[in-house]
Amino acid sequence: MIPFLNIQAVTALHADEIAAAVDSVVRSGWYLKGKATADFEQAYATFIGTSHCVGCANGLDALTLILKGYMELGVMAPGDEVIVPANTFIASVLAVTRCGLTPVFVEPCANTSLIDDSLIEAAITPRTRAIMVVHLYGRCAWTKRISDICRHYDLKLIEDNAQAHGALAAPDRRTGSMGDAAGHSFYPGKNLGALGDAGAVTTNDDALADVVRRLGNYGMEPKYYCDVQGINSRIDEIQAAVLTIKLRHLDEDNQRRRAIADIYTDMLPASLTLSPFAFDSVYHIYPIFTEQRDALQRYLLSEGIETNIHYPVPPHRQCCFPQFNSFSLPITEQLAATELSLPISPALSTDEARIVAERIRQFFHI
Ligand SMILES: Cc1ncc(COP(=O)(O)O)c(C=O)c1O
């Protein structure tokens, strides 16, 4: 069996260091808002290239805290609009609706799956306050054109970096440092994954970092004094210690993902894959696209190969969003109907990747 993702094997790559880090927190007797959190926040801010990193409970909270933070700072108010990619995981959209803001969907380019920057300006209205880009599948969605639009219309640029830890947006700049603020998820299956839920906000904005930190801790500062109504969304010391270890290995783990991706790209026809990428993707997911997706998925499973779909139902078609269900977003809908995610992780062997690619070629009689 070739699993889609064997998280046990991924953890095993660095098991001794992780176990020692967990043990040291357990023995310390200090489990929240301590040295392990401060150390991780500093290391991750340095890695991403921002002056601040604020840990929180998960990636959805990270995006929510950014938007709530801007609302507290008077940058946006309920009913204002945030441009979001139509082709994304639902959390990007939930963060917007959770804050009483309105998502405005923009279609992706079919050959990148990322927001089509040529369609953004037409979606801007007098109520637009921000553009969210999502670095889906580990590919950088930021473009200079998007930054220029934000500057021209005075909009905040928010990055959803949940799937792209370590990806490059330019030769010397990482995703998560390209806009005004970025939300990161450290869900266990991510490239930088914790042993449970965790997330973070990165930003160069001192005021935003301050309000995000307060909002994630009930709005308190100093302790027991609340100027704003916050939530409880903190990273715990065990997750922070684990993430500090895994961060040290992230570039090397991403390099292993690239080796797997190269095999798929070399062995599969270009008609199945996304367009090659200018800067370094970190291949959180390796998607292929085919009208025969369901039959291929069944065939691969019969051959002992597990795959996944990211995502079968786009946000605007979800039952929880009846107000968006009638929207027509044909490129997003086509991607959802044809996408299949192949096994990829730093623990997958190159032989396993070759077997996956060979079975796909067999299915298509190549
Ligand atoms: C693109 C994207 N945004 C946001 C999230 C939300 O992160 P979390 O699961 O940590 O809440 C995820 C992952 O789950 C994601 O893939």
Short mmCIF file of C-alpha atoms and ligand atoms in Angstrom, two decimals:
data_model
loop_
_atom_site.label_atom_id
_atom_site.label_comp_id
_atom_site.label_asym_id
_atom_site.label_seq_id
_atom_site.Cartn_x
_atom_site.Cartn_y
_atom_site.Cartn_z
CA MET A 1 0.00 0.00 0.00
CA ILE A 2 1.27 3.49 -0.83
CA PRO A 3 -0.62 5.83 1.51
CA PHE A 4 -1.56 9.34 0.44
CA LEU A 5 0.27 10.69 3.48
CA ASN A 6 1.93 8.67 6.25
CA ILE A 7 2.23 11.23 9.05
CA GLN A 8 3.76 8.64 11.38
CA ALA A 9 6.62 8.18 8.90
CA VAL A 10 7.00 11.96 8.50
CA THR A 11 7.30 12.37 12.29
CA ALA A 12 9.71 9.42 12.43
CA LEU A 13 12.17 11.34 10.20
CA HIS A 14 12.98 13.58 13.20
CA ALA A 15 11.53 11.47 16.03
CA ASP A 16 14.41 11.64 18.51
CA GLU A 17 14.73 15.41 18.39
CA ILE A 18 10.95 15.84 18.60
CA ALA A 19 10.70 13.48 21.58
CA ALA A 20 13.49 15.36 23.39
CA ALA A 21 11.77 18.69 22.74
CA VAL A 22 8.42 17.40 24.04
CA ASP A 23 10.13 15.89 27.09
CA SER A 24 11.81 19.15 27.94
CA VAL A 25 8.47 21.02 27.89
CA VAL A 26 6.80 18.29 29.96
CA ARG A 27 9.54 18.58 32.57
CA SER A 28 9.53 22.39 32.53
CA GLY A 29 6.05 22.66 34.06
CA TRP A 30 5.26 25.66 31.81
CA TYR A 31 2.73 24.88 29.07
CA LEU A 32 1.45 28.13 27.55
CA LYS A 33 2.95 31.52 26.69
CA GLY A 34 6.48 30.53 27.69
CA LYS A 35 10.00 30.23 26.32
CA ALA A 36 9.20 27.54 23.72
CA THR A 37 6.55 29.80 22.18
CA ALA A 38 8.82 32.86 22.20
CA ASP A 39 11.66 30.83 20.65
CA PHE A 40 9.43 29.46 17.88
CA GLU A 41 7.88 32.84 17.13
CA GLN A 42 11.32 34.37 16.77
CA ALA A 43 12.66 31.52 14.62
CA TYR A 44 9.62 31.48 12.35
CA ALA A 45 9.58 35.27 11.88
CA THR A 46 13.26 35.08 10.89
CA PHE A 47 12.58 32.17 8.54
CA ILE A 48 9.66 33.92 6.82
CA GLY A 49 11.40 37.30 6.83
CA THR A 50 9.00 39.42 8.90
CA SER A 51 9.53 41.39 12.09
CA HIS A 52 6.66 39.65 13.93
CA CYS A 53 5.25 36.17 14.35
CA VAL A 54 2.32 35.64 16.71
CA GLY A 55 1.41 32.02 17.46
CA CYS A 56 -2.25 31.03 17.64
CA ALA A 57 -4.40 27.91 17.79
CA ASN A 58 -4.78 27.08 14.08
CA GLY A 59 -4.74 28.47 10.55
CA LEU A 60 -8.39 29.49 10.48
CA ASP A 61 -7.86 31.53 13.63
CA ALA A 62 -4.72 33.10 12.16
CA LEU A 63 -6.66 34.49 9.18
CA THR A 64 -9.59 35.46 11.43
CA LEU A 65 -7.31 37.28 13.88
CA ILE A 66 -5.75 39.27 11.03
CA LEU A 67 -9.16 40.43 9.81
CA LYS A 68 -10.46 41.07 13.34
CA GLY A 69 -7.25 42.96 14.05
CA TYR A 70 -7.82 45.22 11.05
CA MET A 71 -11.40 45.77 12.23
CA GLU A 72 -10.14 46.82 15.67
CA LEU A 73 -7.66 49.17 13.98
CA GLY A 74 -10.50 50.76 11.98
CA VAL A 75 -9.19 49.53 8.60
CA MET A 76 -12.36 47.54 7.89
CA ALA A 77 -15.89 47.22 9.25
CA PRO A 78 -18.70 44.65 9.05
CA GLY A 79 -20.08 44.37 5.52
CA ASP A 80 -16.82 45.43 3.88
CA GLU A 81 -15.51 43.20 1.11
CA VAL A 82 -12.46 40.98 0.92
CA ILE A 83 -11.43 39.56 -2.45
CA VAL A 84 -10.68 35.84 -2.12
CA PRO A 85 -9.74 33.16 -4.62
CA ALA A 86 -12.78 31.06 -5.54
CA ASN A 87 -10.49 28.02 -5.69
CA THR A 88 -9.36 27.49 -2.12
CA PHE A 89 -9.91 25.48 1.03
CA ILE A 90 -13.04 26.68 2.79
CA ALA A 91 -11.14 28.11 5.78
CA SER A 92 -9.90 31.06 3.68
CA VAL A 93 -13.54 32.04 3.14
CA LEU A 94 -14.76 31.13 6.64
CA ALA A 95 -12.25 33.58 8.11
CA VAL A 96 -13.93 36.36 6.12
CA THR A 97 -17.54 35.44 6.87
CA ARG A 98 -16.71 34.77 10.55
CA CYS A 99 -15.76 38.44 10.86
CA GLY A 100 -19.00 39.70 9.27
CA LEU A 101 -17.09 40.64 6.11
CA THR A 102 -18.18 39.71 2.59
CA PRO A 103 -16.05 37.44 0.40
CA VAL A 104 -15.85 38.41 -3.27
CA PHE A 105 -14.73 35.40 -5.30
CA VAL A 106 -12.20 35.67 -8.11
CA GLU A 107 -11.59 32.79 -10.47
CA PRO A 108 -8.18 31.06 -10.82
CA CYS A 109 -6.07 30.56 -13.93
CA ALA A 110 -6.84 27.03 -15.11
CA ASN A 111 -3.16 26.18 -15.63
CA THR A 112 -1.95 27.35 -12.20
CA SER A 113 -5.09 26.89 -10.04
CA LEU A 114 -4.14 30.21 -8.36
CA ILE A 115 -6.08 33.48 -8.34
CA ASP A 116 -6.08 35.12 -11.79
CA ASP A 117 -4.57 38.54 -11.15
CA SER A 118 -6.01 39.91 -14.42
CA LEU A 119 -9.54 39.54 -12.97
CA ILE A 120 -8.94 41.24 -9.63
CA GLU A 121 -9.42 44.89 -10.58
CA ALA A 122 -12.90 44.21 -12.00
CA ALA A 123 -13.92 42.77 -8.61
CA ILE A 124 -12.96 45.91 -6.65
CA THR A 125 -15.81 48.09 -5.33
CA PRO A 126 -15.89 51.08 -2.93
CA ARG A 127 -16.31 48.55 -0.07
CA THR A 128 -13.24 46.47 -0.91
CA ARG A 129 -10.68 46.58 1.90
CA ALA A 130 -8.36 43.64 1.25
CA ILE A 131 -7.19 41.00 -1.19
CA MET A 132 -6.42 37.54 0.15
CA VAL A 133 -4.09 35.38 -1.91
CA VAL A 134 -3.86 31.67 -1.14
CA HIS A 135 -0.62 29.86 -1.96
CA LEU A 136 -2.56 26.74 -2.85
CA TYR A 137 -0.77 23.38 -3.15
CA GLY A 138 2.50 25.08 -2.06
CA ARG A 139 2.64 27.34 -5.14
CA CYS A 140 3.15 31.07 -4.77
CA ALA A 141 0.00 33.03 -5.70
CA TRP A 142 1.55 36.43 -5.11
CA THR A 143 2.38 38.56 -8.14
CA LYS A 144 3.79 42.06 -8.44
CA ARG A 145 0.59 43.03 -10.19
CA ILE A 146 -1.41 42.13 -7.05
CA SER A 147 0.88 44.27 -4.88
CA ASP A 148 0.53 47.14 -7.35
CA ILE A 149 -3.28 46.86 -7.27
CA CYS A 150 -3.23 46.90 -3.44
CA ARG A 151 -1.06 50.00 -3.42
CA HIS A 152 -3.14 51.76 -6.06
CA TYR A 153 -6.52 51.09 -4.36
CA ASP A 154 -5.16 51.27 -0.78
CA LEU A 155 -6.08 47.65 0.03
CA LYS A 156 -4.49 45.29 2.53
CA LEU A 157 -2.77 42.25 1.04
CA ILE A 158 -3.29 39.14 3.16
CA GLU A 159 -1.58 35.85 2.38
CA ASP A 160 -3.01 32.46 3.30
CA ASN A 161 0.25 30.55 3.68
CA ALA A 162 -1.30 27.41 5.20
CA GLN A 163 0.03 25.22 2.37
CA ALA A 164 3.28 26.92 1.47
CA HIS A 165 5.75 27.08 4.38
CA GLY A 166 9.15 27.70 2.87
CA ALA A 167 7.94 28.50 -0.66
CA LEU A 168 9.70 31.29 -2.50
CA ALA A 169 7.88 34.26 -4.03
CA ALA A 170 11.12 35.69 -5.41
CA PRO A 171 14.71 34.40 -5.29
CA ASP A 172 15.29 35.89 -1.84
CA ARG A 173 11.76 36.24 -0.43
CA ARG A 174 9.45 33.69 1.05
CA THR A 175 5.68 33.55 0.84
CA GLY A 176 4.22 34.90 4.06
CA SER A 177 6.34 38.05 3.80
CA MET A 178 4.93 39.50 0.59
CA GLY A 179 1.85 41.31 1.89
CA ASP A 180 0.65 43.17 4.97
CA ALA A 181 -0.01 40.00 6.98
CA ALA A 182 -0.07 36.25 6.51
CA GLY A 183 -1.91 33.39 8.20
CA HIS A 184 -0.13 30.05 8.64
CA SER A 185 -1.53 26.65 9.61
CA PHE A 186 0.58 23.98 11.29
CA TYR A 187 -2.08 21.25 11.01
CA PRO A 188 -0.20 17.91 11.25
CA GLY A 189 -0.37 17.17 7.51
CA LYS A 190 1.13 20.50 6.47
CA ASN A 191 4.72 20.90 5.26
CA LEU A 192 5.47 22.38 8.68
CA GLY A 193 3.11 20.32 10.80
CA ALA A 194 2.65 20.18 14.56
CA LEU A 195 1.51 17.15 16.56
CA GLY A 196 -1.93 18.71 16.84
CA ASP A 197 -3.43 22.05 15.86
CA ALA A 198 -1.37 25.24 15.73
CA GLY A 199 -1.12 28.38 13.62
CA ALA A 200 0.57 31.77 13.38
CA VAL A 201 0.29 35.27 12.00
CA THR A 202 3.33 36.94 10.45
CA THR A 203 3.51 40.66 9.71
CA ASN A 204 5.80 43.68 9.66
CA ASP A 205 2.99 45.85 11.06
CA ASP A 206 3.69 46.59 14.76
CA ALA A 207 0.12 47.72 15.50
CA LEU A 208 -1.43 44.67 13.84
CA ALA A 209 0.93 42.27 15.64
CA ASP A 210 0.03 43.89 18.95
CA VAL A 211 -3.73 43.70 18.43
CA VAL A 212 -3.55 40.12 17.06
CA ARG A 213 -1.62 39.04 20.16
CA ARG A 214 -4.18 40.64 22.45
CA LEU A 215 -7.18 39.32 20.47
CA GLY A 216 -5.82 35.77 20.71
CA ASN A 217 -5.56 36.07 24.48
CA TYR A 218 -9.12 37.24 25.33
CA GLY A 219 -8.22 40.81 24.39
CA MET A 220 -6.22 41.12 27.61
CA GLU A 221 -3.27 43.46 28.06
CA PRO A 222 -2.16 43.69 30.78
CA LYS A 223 -3.52 40.51 32.32
CA TYR A 224 -7.19 40.80 33.33
CA TYR A 225 -7.68 44.15 31.55
CA CYS A 226 -9.50 43.99 28.21
CA ASP A 227 -9.85 46.88 25.76
CA VAL A 228 -11.09 44.58 23.00
CA GLN A 229 -13.29 41.46 22.99
CA GLY A 230 -10.87 38.67 22.14
CA ILE A 231 -10.91 34.90 21.88
CA ASN A 232 -8.68 32.16 23.29
CA SER A 233 -6.40 31.19 20.41
CA ARG A 234 -2.87 30.40 21.51
CA ILE A 235 -0.15 28.02 20.46
CA ASP A 236 0.90 25.72 23.30
CA GLU A 237 4.45 25.13 24.45
CA ILE A 238 4.59 21.52 23.27
CA GLN A 239 3.52 22.39 19.72
CA ALA A 240 5.88 25.37 19.66
CA ALA A 241 8.82 23.20 20.75
CA VAL A 242 7.97 20.54 18.13
CA LEU A 243 7.65 23.20 15.43
CA THR A 244 11.03 24.72 16.31
CA ILE A 245 12.63 21.32 15.65
CA LYS A 246 10.69 20.71 12.46
CA LEU A 247 11.41 24.22 11.18
CA ARG A 248 15.15 23.40 11.25
CA HIS A 249 14.47 20.55 8.81
CA LEU A 250 11.84 22.30 6.68
CA ASP A 251 14.04 23.27 3.72
CA GLU A 252 15.48 19.77 3.59
CA ASP A 253 11.98 18.20 3.86
CA ASN A 254 10.71 20.50 1.10
CA GLN A 255 13.66 19.44 -1.04
CA ARG A 256 12.54 15.81 -0.68
CA ARG A 257 9.06 16.84 -1.79
CA ARG A 258 10.60 18.50 -4.85
CA ALA A 259 12.43 15.28 -5.74
CA ILE A 260 9.09 13.42 -5.66
CA ALA A 261 7.40 16.18 -7.68
CA ASP A 262 10.18 16.07 -10.29
CA ILE A 263 9.52 12.36 -10.82
CA TYR A 264 5.81 12.99 -11.34
CA THR A 265 6.48 15.94 -13.65
CA ASP A 266 9.02 13.95 -15.69
CA MET A 267 6.95 10.78 -15.99
CA LEU A 268 3.46 12.21 -16.50
CA PRO A 269 2.15 14.00 -19.58
CA ALA A 270 2.05 17.79 -19.26
CA SER A 271 -1.67 17.68 -20.09
CA LEU A 272 -2.33 16.21 -16.61
CA THR A 273 -0.24 18.60 -14.55
CA LEU A 274 -0.21 22.29 -13.70
CA SER A 275 2.13 24.56 -15.61
CA PRO A 276 5.77 24.45 -14.47
CA PHE A 277 6.53 27.02 -11.88
CA ALA A 278 8.88 30.00 -12.02
CA PHE A 279 9.99 29.99 -8.40
CA ASP A 280 10.23 27.18 -5.92
CA SER A 281 6.95 25.51 -5.05
CA VAL A 282 7.06 23.42 -1.89
CA TYR A 283 4.59 20.87 -3.25
CA HIS A 284 2.30 20.56 -0.26
CA ILE A 285 0.09 18.77 -2.75
CA TYR A 286 0.88 17.39 -6.19
CA PRO A 287 -2.38 17.74 -8.13
CA ILE A 288 -3.20 16.28 -11.50
CA PHE A 289 -6.35 17.07 -13.48
CA THR A 290 -8.35 14.66 -15.61
CA GLU A 291 -11.97 14.19 -16.67
CA GLN A 292 -11.46 10.54 -15.70
CA ARG A 293 -10.57 11.49 -12.12
CA ASP A 294 -12.99 9.13 -10.34
CA ALA A 295 -12.11 6.12 -12.49
CA LEU A 296 -8.40 6.85 -12.09
CA GLN A 297 -8.77 7.17 -8.33
CA ARG A 298 -10.57 3.80 -8.18
CA TYR A 299 -7.92 2.17 -10.40
CA LEU A 300 -5.05 3.50 -8.29
CA LEU A 301 -6.73 2.27 -5.10
CA SER A 302 -7.12 -1.18 -6.65
CA GLU A 303 -3.36 -1.03 -7.27
CA GLY A 304 -2.74 -0.15 -3.60
CA ILE A 305 -2.25 3.60 -4.14
CA GLU A 306 -4.19 6.06 -2.02
CA THR A 307 -5.02 9.50 -3.44
CA ASN A 308 -7.10 12.44 -2.28
CA ILE A 309 -9.15 15.30 -3.76
CA HIS A 310 -8.44 18.96 -2.95
CA TYR A 311 -11.25 19.89 -3.03
CA PRO A 312 -14.39 18.10 -4.24
CA VAL A 313 -16.77 21.01 -3.46
CA PRO A 314 -15.59 24.62 -3.88
CA PRO A 315 -16.50 27.09 -1.10
CA HIS A 316 -19.27 28.82 -3.08
CA ARG A 317 -21.04 25.49 -3.62
CA GLN A 318 -20.94 24.41 0.05
CA CYS A 319 -24.31 23.94 1.78
CA CYS A 320 -23.18 26.27 4.59
CA PHE A 321 -23.06 29.15 2.07
CA PRO A 322 -26.53 29.11 0.40
CA GLN A 323 -26.07 32.80 -0.42
CA PHE A 324 -23.23 31.88 -2.83
CA ASN A 325 -24.60 28.60 -4.25
CA SER A 326 -26.02 30.18 -7.42
CA PHE A 327 -22.71 31.86 -8.33
CA SER A 328 -21.19 30.61 -11.57
CA LEU A 329 -17.42 30.10 -11.24
CA PRO A 330 -16.78 27.61 -14.04
CA ILE A 331 -12.98 27.35 -13.81
CA THR A 332 -13.14 26.65 -10.08
CA GLU A 333 -15.94 24.14 -10.64
CA GLN A 334 -13.97 22.40 -13.40
CA LEU A 335 -10.87 22.14 -11.18
CA ALA A 336 -12.99 20.65 -8.38
CA ALA A 337 -14.49 18.10 -10.77
CA THR A 338 -11.14 16.95 -12.18
CA GLU A 339 -8.49 17.32 -9.43
CA LEU A 340 -6.66 14.32 -7.97
CA SER A 341 -3.86 14.67 -5.40
CA LEU A 342 -1.02 12.15 -5.67
CA PRO A 343 0.93 10.84 -2.65
CA ILE A 344 3.67 13.24 -1.66
CA SER A 345 5.64 13.80 1.54
CA PRO A 346 9.26 13.88 2.71
CA ALA A 347 8.76 10.25 3.80
CA LEU A 348 7.66 8.96 0.38
CA SER A 349 10.44 7.15 -1.47
CA THR A 350 11.38 7.94 -5.05
CA ASP A 351 10.62 4.29 -5.91
CA GLU A 352 7.10 4.71 -4.57
CA ALA A 353 6.65 7.89 -6.62
CA ARG A 354 7.82 6.03 -9.74
CA ILE A 355 5.28 3.26 -9.08
CA VAL A 356 2.50 5.85 -8.73
CA ALA A 357 3.49 7.52 -12.01
CA GLU A 358 3.81 4.15 -13.80
CA ARG A 359 0.32 3.08 -12.69
CA ILE A 360 -1.11 6.37 -13.95
CA ARG A 361 0.61 5.84 -17.29
CA GLN A 362 -0.84 2.32 -17.42
CA PHE A 363 -4.33 3.69 -16.78
CA PHE A 364 -3.98 6.05 -19.72
CA HIS A 365 -2.24 3.40 -21.89
CA ILE A 366 0.85 5.56 -22.27
C1 LIG B 1 -5.45 27.06 2.36
C2 LIG B 1 -5.80 26.81 3.79
N1 LIG B 1 -6.23 27.84 4.55
C3 LIG B 1 -6.52 27.68 5.84
C4 LIG B 1 -6.41 26.45 6.46
C5 LIG B 1 -6.85 26.34 7.87
O1 LIG B 1 -5.86 25.85 8.72
P1 LIG B 1 -6.26 25.04 10.04
O2 LIG B 1 -6.65 23.66 9.63
O3 LIG B 1 -5.00 25.05 10.85
O4 LIG B 1 -7.36 25.80 10.71
C6 LIG B 1 -5.94 25.34 5.72
C7 LIG B 1 -5.72 24.01 6.29
O5 LIG B 1 -6.40 23.33 6.88
C8 LIG B 1 -5.66 25.53 4.35
O6 LIG B 1 -5.24 24.50 3.60
#
